[in-house]
Amino acid sequence: MLRNLCKRCGNGVSLVLAYPCAVLCWLERRLHPVGEELFLFWGQFFALVPGLPGVYLRRAFYRLTLSSCSAACYLGYGTYFTHRTAHVESGVYVGSYTLIGCAWLHTGCLIGSRASVLSSGQLHSLDEHGHWGPADRSQSRMTHIGEYSWLGEGAIVMADIGSGAMVAAGAVVSASVPDHVLVAGNPARFVRRLDVSPPPPPETHCSTDRAVSRDQTGAAT
């Protein structure tokens, strides 16, 4: 109970501290709907706050500025969002130095350190002179990271990840990953299906599957 009270106090204080920064982001969005310079500035600022205070402040800032962000998530040191249209649901864990674009992080998903979740794989295109242009936000699409999925350290994801799926460390995902599948490599390829069957019941010291014989007097033998 005391722990929950401390968490509520930490969340409340963090919201108060992050509120002035969020107001500036709200004004930016109102005056310049596609502008995200202030949003990125404060996101990167809070990304560098160390320790437990940083976890509270990052979460508070994104609760106030993202499309949605749960109070029950963990955002590691150095992590920040590059677009305010992201969604973060309850139980999400994001490791250190992770970059997240236009993405929907569903309940309970785990993202390892130094991973990147992109808005799509087609933000840049060649012009008539054969030069790569800057990011075209009109080509952004929501990347969904499924419930209770796991992205390994250093993974680069630009397509949807299914529920309960696992992306191996360092994998580059350019095509959607089905539910409960392990992928690895560059480009990421199918490795195996993940076993989702319930674990066997624990063994007991008393055997219940052995018949007990009795003699004619009813006594166990």
Short mmCIF file of C-alpha atoms in Angstrom, two decimals:
data_model
loop_
_atom_site.label_atom_id
_atom_site.label_comp_id
_atom_site.label_asym_id
_atom_site.label_seq_id
_atom_site.Cartn_x
_atom_site.Cartn_y
_atom_site.Cartn_z
CA MET A 1 0.00 0.00 0.00
CA LEU A 2 2.83 2.37 0.86
CA ARG A 3 4.52 1.54 -2.43
CA ASN A 4 1.37 2.36 -4.40
CA LEU A 5 1.06 5.64 -2.52
CA CYS A 6 4.65 6.55 -3.39
CA LYS A 7 3.98 5.75 -7.06
CA ARG A 8 0.90 7.95 -7.12
CA CYS A 9 2.82 10.79 -5.49
CA GLY A 10 5.69 10.38 -7.97
CA ASN A 11 3.29 10.40 -10.91
CA GLY A 12 1.50 13.48 -9.58
CA VAL A 13 4.67 15.49 -8.96
CA SER A 14 6.05 14.51 -12.37
CA LEU A 15 2.88 15.65 -14.12
CA VAL A 16 3.17 19.04 -12.43
CA LEU A 17 6.81 19.40 -13.46
CA ALA A 18 6.18 18.32 -17.06
CA TYR A 19 3.02 20.40 -17.50
CA PRO A 20 4.69 23.70 -18.62
CA CYS A 21 6.67 21.81 -21.28
CA ALA A 22 3.50 20.08 -22.47
CA VAL A 23 1.70 23.44 -22.74
CA LEU A 24 4.37 24.65 -25.16
CA CYS A 25 3.87 21.50 -27.21
CA TRP A 26 0.11 22.04 -27.24
CA LEU A 27 0.60 25.61 -28.49
CA GLU A 28 2.97 24.36 -31.19
CA ARG A 29 0.41 21.83 -32.36
CA ARG A 30 -2.34 24.44 -32.44
CA LEU A 31 -0.30 27.04 -34.33
CA HIS A 32 1.58 24.60 -36.57
CA PRO A 33 -0.30 21.26 -36.73
CA VAL A 34 2.52 19.35 -38.47
CA GLY A 35 5.32 20.95 -36.47
CA GLU A 36 7.03 18.83 -33.82
CA GLU A 37 10.21 20.79 -33.05
CA LEU A 38 9.24 21.64 -29.46
CA PHE A 39 7.85 18.16 -28.93
CA LEU A 40 11.19 16.66 -30.00
CA PHE A 41 13.19 19.17 -27.95
CA TRP A 42 11.43 18.36 -24.68
CA GLY A 43 11.28 14.66 -25.48
CA GLN A 44 15.05 14.57 -25.92
CA PHE A 45 15.49 16.69 -22.79
CA PHE A 46 13.51 14.29 -20.61
CA ALA A 47 15.20 11.32 -22.30
CA LEU A 48 18.47 12.35 -20.61
CA VAL A 49 17.14 12.61 -17.06
CA PRO A 50 18.80 9.68 -15.23
CA GLY A 51 17.46 7.16 -12.75
CA LEU A 52 13.98 6.78 -11.35
CA PRO A 53 13.15 10.52 -11.66
CA GLY A 54 13.74 10.22 -15.39
CA VAL A 55 11.31 7.30 -15.68
CA TYR A 56 8.61 9.33 -13.94
CA LEU A 57 9.28 12.51 -15.93
CA ARG A 58 9.38 10.79 -19.34
CA ARG A 59 6.14 8.99 -18.60
CA ALA A 60 4.49 12.20 -17.37
CA PHE A 61 5.57 14.21 -20.41
CA TYR A 62 4.29 11.61 -22.86
CA ARG A 63 1.06 11.15 -20.93
CA LEU A 64 0.45 14.83 -21.61
CA THR A 65 1.61 14.97 -25.24
CA LEU A 66 1.17 11.63 -27.03
CA SER A 67 -2.14 10.50 -28.52
CA SER A 68 -2.35 8.18 -25.50
CA CYS A 69 0.09 6.93 -22.88
CA SER A 70 -0.62 4.73 -19.87
CA ALA A 71 0.56 5.61 -16.38
CA ALA A 72 1.64 1.96 -16.06
CA CYS A 73 4.53 1.84 -18.52
CA TYR A 74 8.33 2.01 -18.31
CA LEU A 75 10.38 4.25 -20.63
CA GLY A 76 14.11 3.76 -20.21
CA TYR A 77 16.93 6.30 -20.21
CA GLY A 78 17.65 7.83 -23.60
CA THR A 79 14.29 6.76 -25.04
CA TYR A 80 12.13 9.22 -26.89
CA PHE A 81 9.27 9.36 -29.42
CA THR A 82 9.77 11.08 -32.77
CA HIS A 83 6.04 11.58 -33.42
CA ARG A 84 3.28 12.62 -31.04
CA THR A 85 0.75 10.30 -32.73
CA ALA A 86 2.10 7.26 -30.84
CA HIS A 87 0.07 5.19 -28.38
CA VAL A 88 1.45 3.39 -25.32
CA GLU A 89 -0.78 0.93 -23.47
CA SER A 90 -0.52 -0.53 -19.97
CA GLY A 91 2.38 -2.79 -19.04
CA VAL A 92 4.65 -1.67 -21.89
CA TYR A 93 8.40 -1.81 -21.21
CA VAL A 94 10.82 0.18 -23.40
CA GLY A 95 14.57 -0.23 -22.82
CA SER A 96 17.25 2.44 -22.95
CA TYR A 97 18.13 4.43 -26.09
CA THR A 98 15.10 3.30 -28.04
CA LEU A 99 13.58 5.46 -30.81
CA ILE A 100 9.87 5.15 -31.51
CA GLY A 101 8.02 6.83 -34.37
CA CYS A 102 4.36 6.59 -35.30
CA ALA A 103 3.69 3.38 -33.41
CA TRP A 104 1.06 1.68 -31.26
CA LEU A 105 2.64 -0.26 -28.40
CA HIS A 106 0.00 -2.70 -27.24
CA THR A 107 -0.47 -4.08 -23.74
CA GLY A 108 2.51 -5.80 -22.16
CA CYS A 109 4.91 -5.64 -25.11
CA LEU A 110 8.65 -5.53 -24.34
CA ILE A 111 11.16 -3.54 -26.39
CA GLY A 112 14.87 -4.04 -25.81
CA SER A 113 17.54 -1.36 -25.61
CA ARG A 114 18.67 0.49 -28.74
CA ALA A 115 15.75 -0.77 -30.78
CA SER A 116 13.98 1.39 -33.38
CA VAL A 117 10.30 1.27 -34.27
CA LEU A 118 9.81 3.25 -37.50
CA SER A 119 6.70 4.91 -38.88
CA SER A 120 7.08 2.83 -42.08
CA GLY A 121 9.78 1.80 -44.52
CA GLN A 122 8.79 4.29 -47.21
CA LEU A 123 9.29 7.74 -45.70
CA HIS A 124 12.07 8.66 -48.16
CA SER A 125 11.92 8.56 -51.96
CA LEU A 126 14.13 9.43 -54.92
CA ASP A 127 13.47 12.64 -56.86
CA GLU A 128 13.83 13.12 -60.61
CA HIS A 129 17.57 13.71 -60.16
CA GLY A 130 18.12 10.45 -58.28
CA HIS A 131 18.57 12.18 -54.92
CA TRP A 132 16.98 10.91 -51.73
CA GLY A 133 14.54 13.44 -50.30
CA PRO A 134 13.72 14.23 -46.66
CA ALA A 135 11.12 12.27 -44.74
CA ASP A 136 7.64 12.59 -46.20
CA ARG A 137 5.26 12.49 -43.26
CA SER A 138 2.30 11.87 -45.56
CA GLN A 139 3.76 8.38 -46.07
CA SER A 140 3.77 7.61 -42.34
CA ARG A 141 1.69 4.69 -41.14
CA MET A 142 0.99 3.31 -37.70
CA THR A 143 3.27 0.40 -36.78
CA HIS A 144 1.59 -1.96 -34.33
CA ILE A 145 3.61 -3.89 -31.76
CA GLY A 146 1.29 -6.66 -30.59
CA GLU A 147 0.29 -7.58 -27.07
CA TYR A 148 3.00 -9.32 -25.04
CA SER A 149 5.40 -9.40 -27.97
CA TRP A 150 9.14 -9.00 -27.49
CA LEU A 151 11.58 -6.99 -29.61
CA GLY A 152 15.20 -7.92 -28.92
CA GLU A 153 18.06 -5.49 -28.41
CA GLY A 154 18.96 -3.45 -31.47
CA ALA A 155 16.00 -4.65 -33.55
CA ILE A 156 14.76 -2.37 -36.34
CA VAL A 157 11.03 -2.68 -36.99
CA MET A 158 9.13 -1.08 -39.86
CA ALA A 159 6.12 -3.44 -40.03
CA ASP A 160 3.47 -4.79 -37.67
CA ILE A 161 4.42 -7.37 -35.04
CA GLY A 162 1.82 -9.92 -33.98
CA SER A 163 0.72 -10.73 -30.45
CA GLY A 164 3.14 -12.87 -28.50
CA ALA A 165 5.71 -12.75 -31.32
CA MET A 166 9.46 -12.41 -30.76
CA VAL A 167 11.96 -10.45 -32.86
CA ALA A 168 15.54 -11.57 -32.25
CA ALA A 169 18.27 -9.11 -31.30
CA GLY A 170 19.56 -7.15 -34.28
CA ALA A 171 16.80 -8.30 -36.63
CA VAL A 172 15.47 -5.98 -39.36
CA VAL A 173 11.73 -6.43 -39.86
CA SER A 174 10.33 -5.14 -43.16
CA ALA A 175 7.25 -7.41 -43.43
CA SER A 176 4.49 -8.13 -40.93
CA VAL A 177 5.16 -10.85 -38.35
CA PRO A 178 2.27 -13.21 -37.42
CA ASP A 179 1.21 -13.97 -33.86
CA HIS A 180 3.42 -16.27 -31.75
CA VAL A 181 6.28 -16.52 -34.24
CA LEU A 182 10.03 -16.05 -33.77
CA VAL A 183 11.88 -14.17 -36.53
CA ALA A 184 15.58 -13.33 -36.84
CA GLY A 185 18.13 -11.96 -39.30
CA ASN A 186 18.38 -9.18 -41.89
CA PRO A 187 15.88 -9.23 -43.42
CA ALA A 188 13.99 -11.01 -40.65
CA ARG A 189 12.90 -14.54 -41.53
CA PHE A 190 10.71 -17.14 -39.89
CA VAL A 191 12.57 -19.32 -37.37
CA ARG A 192 9.87 -21.25 -35.57
CA ARG A 193 6.46 -21.01 -33.99
CA LEU A 194 6.41 -20.30 -30.28
CA ASP A 195 4.77 -22.78 -27.93
CA VAL A 196 1.82 -21.18 -26.18
CA SER A 197 0.51 -24.34 -24.50
CA PRO A 198 0.03 -24.09 -20.72
CA PRO A 199 2.85 -25.49 -18.56
CA PRO A 200 2.40 -28.99 -17.11
CA PRO A 201 1.01 -29.17 -13.58
CA PRO A 202 3.64 -29.34 -10.83
CA GLU A 203 4.57 -32.73 -9.49
CA THR A 204 3.36 -33.71 -6.06
CA HIS A 205 4.97 -35.98 -3.51
CA CYS A 206 1.80 -38.02 -3.11
CA SER A 207 0.94 -40.14 -6.12
CA THR A 208 -2.74 -40.01 -7.07
CA ASP A 209 -2.63 -42.17 -10.18
CA ARG A 210 -1.69 -45.46 -8.48
CA ALA A 211 -4.51 -47.72 -7.43
CA VAL A 212 -4.64 -48.60 -3.79
CA SER A 213 -5.58 -52.21 -3.17
CA ARG A 214 -7.44 -53.26 -0.13
CA ASP A 215 -7.87 -56.63 1.52
CA GLN A 216 -11.16 -58.13 2.47
CA THR A 217 -11.09 -56.36 5.82
CA GLY A 218 -10.89 -52.95 4.13
CA ALA A 219 -7.31 -52.23 5.22
CA ALA A 220 -4.97 -50.74 2.63
CA THR A 221 -2.10 -53.03 1.55
#
